[in-house]
Coordinates of C-alpha atoms and ligand atoms in Angstrom, one line a residue:
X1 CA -53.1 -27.0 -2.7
X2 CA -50.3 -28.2 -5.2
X3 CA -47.3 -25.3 -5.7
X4 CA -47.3 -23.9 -9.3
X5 CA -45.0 -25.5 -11.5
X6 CA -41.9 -24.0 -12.2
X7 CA -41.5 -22.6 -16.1
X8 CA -38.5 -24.9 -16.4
X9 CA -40.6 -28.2 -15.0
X10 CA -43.4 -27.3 -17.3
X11 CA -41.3 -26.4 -20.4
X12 CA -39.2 -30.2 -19.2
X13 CA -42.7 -31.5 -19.4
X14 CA -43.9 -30.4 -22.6
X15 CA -40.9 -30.6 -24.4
X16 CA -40.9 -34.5 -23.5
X17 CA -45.0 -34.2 -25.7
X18 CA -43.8 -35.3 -29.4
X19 CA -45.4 -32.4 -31.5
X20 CA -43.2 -32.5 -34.6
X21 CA -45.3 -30.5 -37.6
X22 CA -46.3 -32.1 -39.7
X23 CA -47.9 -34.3 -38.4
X24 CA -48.6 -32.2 -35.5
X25 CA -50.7 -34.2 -33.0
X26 CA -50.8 -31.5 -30.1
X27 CA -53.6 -32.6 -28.4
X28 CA -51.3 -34.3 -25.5
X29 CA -49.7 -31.0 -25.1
X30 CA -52.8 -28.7 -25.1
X31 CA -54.6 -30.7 -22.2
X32 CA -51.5 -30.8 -20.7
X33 CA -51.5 -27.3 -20.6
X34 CA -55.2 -26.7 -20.0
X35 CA -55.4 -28.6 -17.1
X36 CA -52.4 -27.0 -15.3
X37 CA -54.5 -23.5 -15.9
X38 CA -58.2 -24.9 -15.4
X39 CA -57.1 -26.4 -11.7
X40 CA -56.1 -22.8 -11.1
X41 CA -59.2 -21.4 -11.7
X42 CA -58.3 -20.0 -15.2
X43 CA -61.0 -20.3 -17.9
X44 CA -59.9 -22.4 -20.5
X45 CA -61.6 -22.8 -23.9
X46 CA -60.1 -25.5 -26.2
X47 CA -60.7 -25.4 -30.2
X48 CA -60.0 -28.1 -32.6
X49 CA -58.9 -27.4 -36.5
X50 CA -58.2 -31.0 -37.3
X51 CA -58.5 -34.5 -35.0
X52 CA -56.0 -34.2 -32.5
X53 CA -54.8 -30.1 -33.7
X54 CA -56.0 -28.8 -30.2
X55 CA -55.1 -24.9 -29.8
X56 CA -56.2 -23.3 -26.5
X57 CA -57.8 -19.5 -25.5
X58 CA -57.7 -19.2 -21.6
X59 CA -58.3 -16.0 -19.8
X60 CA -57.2 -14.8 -16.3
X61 CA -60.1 -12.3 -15.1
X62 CA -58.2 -8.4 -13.9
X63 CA -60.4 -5.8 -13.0
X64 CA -61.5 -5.1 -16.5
X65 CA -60.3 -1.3 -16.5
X66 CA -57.8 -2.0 -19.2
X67 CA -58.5 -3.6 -22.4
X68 CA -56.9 -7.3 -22.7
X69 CA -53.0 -8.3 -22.4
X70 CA -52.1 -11.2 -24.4
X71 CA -49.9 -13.9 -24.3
X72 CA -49.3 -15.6 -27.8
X73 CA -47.6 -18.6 -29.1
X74 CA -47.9 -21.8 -30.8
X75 CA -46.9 -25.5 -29.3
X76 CA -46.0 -27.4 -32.6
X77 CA -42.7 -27.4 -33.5
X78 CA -40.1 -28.1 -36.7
X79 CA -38.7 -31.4 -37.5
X80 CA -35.3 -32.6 -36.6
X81 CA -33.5 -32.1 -39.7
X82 CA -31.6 -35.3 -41.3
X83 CA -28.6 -34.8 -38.7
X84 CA -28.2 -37.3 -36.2
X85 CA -29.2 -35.7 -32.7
X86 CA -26.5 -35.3 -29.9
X87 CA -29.0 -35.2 -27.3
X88 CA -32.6 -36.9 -27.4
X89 CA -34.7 -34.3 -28.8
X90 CA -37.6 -35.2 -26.8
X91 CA -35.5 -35.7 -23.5
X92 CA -35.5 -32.1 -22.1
X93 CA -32.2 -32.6 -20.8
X94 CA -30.3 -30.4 -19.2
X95 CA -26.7 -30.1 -19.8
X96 CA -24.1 -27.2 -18.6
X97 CA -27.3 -25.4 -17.1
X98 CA -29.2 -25.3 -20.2
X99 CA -31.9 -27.5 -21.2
X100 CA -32.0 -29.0 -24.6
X101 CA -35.1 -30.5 -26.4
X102 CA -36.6 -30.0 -30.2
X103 CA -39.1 -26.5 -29.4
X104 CA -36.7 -25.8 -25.9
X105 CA -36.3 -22.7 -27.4
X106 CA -39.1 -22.0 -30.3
X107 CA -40.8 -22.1 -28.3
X108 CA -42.3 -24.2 -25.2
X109 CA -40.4 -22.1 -23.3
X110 CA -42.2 -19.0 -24.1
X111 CA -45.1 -20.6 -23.5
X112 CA -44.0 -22.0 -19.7
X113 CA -42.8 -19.1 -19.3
X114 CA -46.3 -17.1 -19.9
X115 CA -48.8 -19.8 -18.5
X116 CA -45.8 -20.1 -15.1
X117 CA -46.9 -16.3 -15.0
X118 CA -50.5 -16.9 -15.3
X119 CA -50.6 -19.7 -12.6
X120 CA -48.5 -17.9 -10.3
X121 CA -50.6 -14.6 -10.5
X122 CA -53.9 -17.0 -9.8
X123 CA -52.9 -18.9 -6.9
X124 CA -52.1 -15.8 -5.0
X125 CA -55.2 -14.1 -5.8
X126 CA -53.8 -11.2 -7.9
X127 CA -55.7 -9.1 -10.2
X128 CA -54.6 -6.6 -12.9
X129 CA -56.3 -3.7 -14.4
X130 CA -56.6 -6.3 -17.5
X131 CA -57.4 -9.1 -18.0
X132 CA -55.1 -11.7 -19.0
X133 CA -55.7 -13.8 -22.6
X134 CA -53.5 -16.8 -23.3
X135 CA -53.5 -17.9 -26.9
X136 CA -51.9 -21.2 -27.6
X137 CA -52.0 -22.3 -30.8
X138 CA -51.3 -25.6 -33.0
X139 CA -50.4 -25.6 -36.3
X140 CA -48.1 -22.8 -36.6
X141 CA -44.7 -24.0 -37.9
X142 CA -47.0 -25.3 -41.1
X143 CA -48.6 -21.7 -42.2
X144 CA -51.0 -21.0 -38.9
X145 CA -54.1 -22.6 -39.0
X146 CA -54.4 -22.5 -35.4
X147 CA -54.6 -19.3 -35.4
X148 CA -56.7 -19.0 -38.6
X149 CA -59.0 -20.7 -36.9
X150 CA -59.1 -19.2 -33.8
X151 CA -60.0 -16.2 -35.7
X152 CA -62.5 -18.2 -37.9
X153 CA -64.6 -19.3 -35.2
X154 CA -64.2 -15.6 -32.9
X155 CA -62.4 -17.2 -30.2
X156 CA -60.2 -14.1 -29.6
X157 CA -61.8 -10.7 -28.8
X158 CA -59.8 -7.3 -28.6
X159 CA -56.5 -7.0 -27.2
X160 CA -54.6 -4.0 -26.0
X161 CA -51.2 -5.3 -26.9
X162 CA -49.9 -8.9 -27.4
X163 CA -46.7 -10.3 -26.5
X164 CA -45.7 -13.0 -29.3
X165 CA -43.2 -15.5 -27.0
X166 CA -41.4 -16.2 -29.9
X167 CA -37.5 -16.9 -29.1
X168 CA -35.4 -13.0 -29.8
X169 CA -32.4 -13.9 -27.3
X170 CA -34.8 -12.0 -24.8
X171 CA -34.9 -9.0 -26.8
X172 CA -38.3 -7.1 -27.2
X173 CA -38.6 -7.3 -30.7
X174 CA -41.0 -4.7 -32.4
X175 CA -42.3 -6.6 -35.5
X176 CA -42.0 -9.2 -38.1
X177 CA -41.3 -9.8 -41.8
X178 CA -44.6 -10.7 -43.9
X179 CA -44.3 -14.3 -45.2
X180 CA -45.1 -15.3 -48.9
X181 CA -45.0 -18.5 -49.9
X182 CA -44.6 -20.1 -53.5
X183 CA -44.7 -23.0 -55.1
X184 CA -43.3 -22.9 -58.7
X185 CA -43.7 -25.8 -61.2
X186 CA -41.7 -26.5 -64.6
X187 CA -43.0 -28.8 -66.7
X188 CA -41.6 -30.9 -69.6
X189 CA -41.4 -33.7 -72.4
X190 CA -39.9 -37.1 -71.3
X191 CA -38.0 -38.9 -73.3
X192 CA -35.2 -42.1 -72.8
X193 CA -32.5 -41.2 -71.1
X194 CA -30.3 -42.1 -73.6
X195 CA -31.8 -39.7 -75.8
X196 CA -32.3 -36.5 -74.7
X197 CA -32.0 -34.5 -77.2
X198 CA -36.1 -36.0 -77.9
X199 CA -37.3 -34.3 -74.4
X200 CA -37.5 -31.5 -72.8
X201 CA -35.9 -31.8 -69.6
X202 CA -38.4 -29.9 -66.8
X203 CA -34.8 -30.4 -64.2
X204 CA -32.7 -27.9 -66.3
X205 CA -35.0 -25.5 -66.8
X206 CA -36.2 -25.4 -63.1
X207 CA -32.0 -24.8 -62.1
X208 CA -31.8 -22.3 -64.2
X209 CA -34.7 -20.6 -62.3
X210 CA -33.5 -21.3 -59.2
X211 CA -29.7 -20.1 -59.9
X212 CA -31.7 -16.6 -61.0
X213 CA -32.9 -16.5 -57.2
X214 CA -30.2 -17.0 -55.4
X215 CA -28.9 -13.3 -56.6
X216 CA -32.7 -11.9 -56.5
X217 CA -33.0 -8.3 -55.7
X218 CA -35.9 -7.4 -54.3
X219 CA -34.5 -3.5 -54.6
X220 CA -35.3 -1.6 -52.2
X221 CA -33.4 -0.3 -48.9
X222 CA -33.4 -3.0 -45.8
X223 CA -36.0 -1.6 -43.0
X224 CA -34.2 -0.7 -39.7
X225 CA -35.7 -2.5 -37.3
X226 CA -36.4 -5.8 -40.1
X227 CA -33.3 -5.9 -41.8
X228 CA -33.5 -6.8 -45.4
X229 CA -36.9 -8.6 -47.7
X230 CA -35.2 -12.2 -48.3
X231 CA -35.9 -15.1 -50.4
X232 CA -34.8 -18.9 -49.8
X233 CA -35.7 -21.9 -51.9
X234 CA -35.9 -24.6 -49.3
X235 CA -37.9 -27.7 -51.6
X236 CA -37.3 -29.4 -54.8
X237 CA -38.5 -32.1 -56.2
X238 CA -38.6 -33.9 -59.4
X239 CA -37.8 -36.8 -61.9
X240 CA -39.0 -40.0 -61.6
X241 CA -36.1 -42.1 -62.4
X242 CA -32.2 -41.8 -63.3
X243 CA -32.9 -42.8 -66.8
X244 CA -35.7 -40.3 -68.3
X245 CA -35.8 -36.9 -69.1
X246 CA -37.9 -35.8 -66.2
X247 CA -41.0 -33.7 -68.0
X248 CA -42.1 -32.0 -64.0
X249 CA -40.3 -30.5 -61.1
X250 CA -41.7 -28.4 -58.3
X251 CA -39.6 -26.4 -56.2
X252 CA -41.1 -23.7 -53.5
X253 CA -40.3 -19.8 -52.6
X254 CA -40.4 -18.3 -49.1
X255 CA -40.3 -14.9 -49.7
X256 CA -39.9 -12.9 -46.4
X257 CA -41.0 -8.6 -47.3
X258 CA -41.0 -5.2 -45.3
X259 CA -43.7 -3.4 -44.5
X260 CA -43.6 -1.9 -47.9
X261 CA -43.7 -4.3 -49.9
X262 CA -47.2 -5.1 -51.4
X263 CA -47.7 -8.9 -51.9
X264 CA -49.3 -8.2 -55.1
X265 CA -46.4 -6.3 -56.9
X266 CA -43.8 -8.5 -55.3
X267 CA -46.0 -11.6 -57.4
Ligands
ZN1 ZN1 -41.9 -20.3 -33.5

């Protein structure tokens, strides 16, 4: 019988699976993974939101006496950025006794870590009083249709409690902020470049917007355990060429609220 994988092999391993979102492509990854748990004897469900977007639902049997435990997290992960890379991102490398990779840390890691657990526990026979449900999803970093479609379809019943693996420098962390997302358009008139004063430039006024946001306020006291509701523009876009007065510019919002906030009056 093969020995279980060590989480460090298997987060080597699927670090080196290129699952940049977008595209996303984690279909390499999520048989990957399902086949580690399947030849142990875990029951493993695979669930496809797009071609090659494979999230995964596996379940370790325990006695039953205790409603489910789960394991969550998501095997996509953020670009690189435009900075040149020190290390390759896809390499898993380790260096100075820490291993670095794009998603080392958010979070194939987590997920090793979890589905080491799982595979350990089946190989030498052990049962809890719950059972255990892993839910590994694609298509996170890009709003969580993954999951959404986990849910769509019913692929997750009740759970108990449910450990998110996300990275928190391996501190329990309680809860999250809610996530809104904008995109804001200003439109309007072209004109020559050399004439501006005929157009109405869509740029300027779009700034102006976006200088009133940097100093938002969302007024109200930060939550102890969440900190403060933020806002960050992190896309703009617009113009079509250095001499016209650009007539459309789109720039987007991510709005990050307390518990309190209602997404409704925040709009
Ligand atoms: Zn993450």
């Amino acid at each position: 019988m093969p020995s279980t994988p060590s989480a460090l092999e298997i987060t080597q391993d699927i670090v080196r699976m290129d699952t940049r979102n977008p595209p996303g492509r984690e279909v390499e990854c999520a048989n990957y993974l399902g086949h580690l748990l399947s030849d142990a004897g875990i029951e493993v469900n695979s669930f496809e939101f797009a071609e090659n977007r494979t999230s995964l639902v596996a379940q370790l049997k325990g006695r039953g006496t205790k409603p489910p435990l789960c394991f969550g997290g998501h095997i996509d992960v953020v670009p690189l950025g435009t900075k040149e890379w020190t290390v390759d991102p896809f390499g898993a490398q380790i260096v100075d006794g820490k291993l670095y990779g794009r998603g080392s840390t958010d979070m194939k890691a987590g997920i090793s870590a979890f589905v080491h657990t799982a595979l350990k526990l089946a190989a030498e026979g052990r049962r809890g009083d719950s059972d255990i449900v892993m839910a590994i999803c694609a298509g996170e970093e890009t709003g969580c249709e993954g999951s959404f479609y986990l849910s769509e379809v019913g692929a997750l019943g009740e759970a108990g409690a449910v450990v998110i693996c996300e990275p928190t420098s391996n501190y329990p962390v309680l809860g999250h902020k809610g996530a809104l997302w904008l995109r804001v358009e200003t439109k309007g008139v072209t004109a020559h470049g050399s004439m501006p004063e005929r157009g109405e430039n869509a740029i300027y006024k779009a700034a102006r917007s976006v200088t009133k946001l940097e100093d938002f306020d969302f007024n109200i006291a930060p939550h102890e355990l969440l900190g403060r509701a933020t806002l960050n523009v992190g896309m703009i876009e617009g113009g079509l060429n250095l001499n016209s007065v650009p007539d459309h510019t789109e720039f987007t919002i991510d709005i990050r609220t307390l518990p309190e906030q209602d997404r409704d009056k925040v709009l």
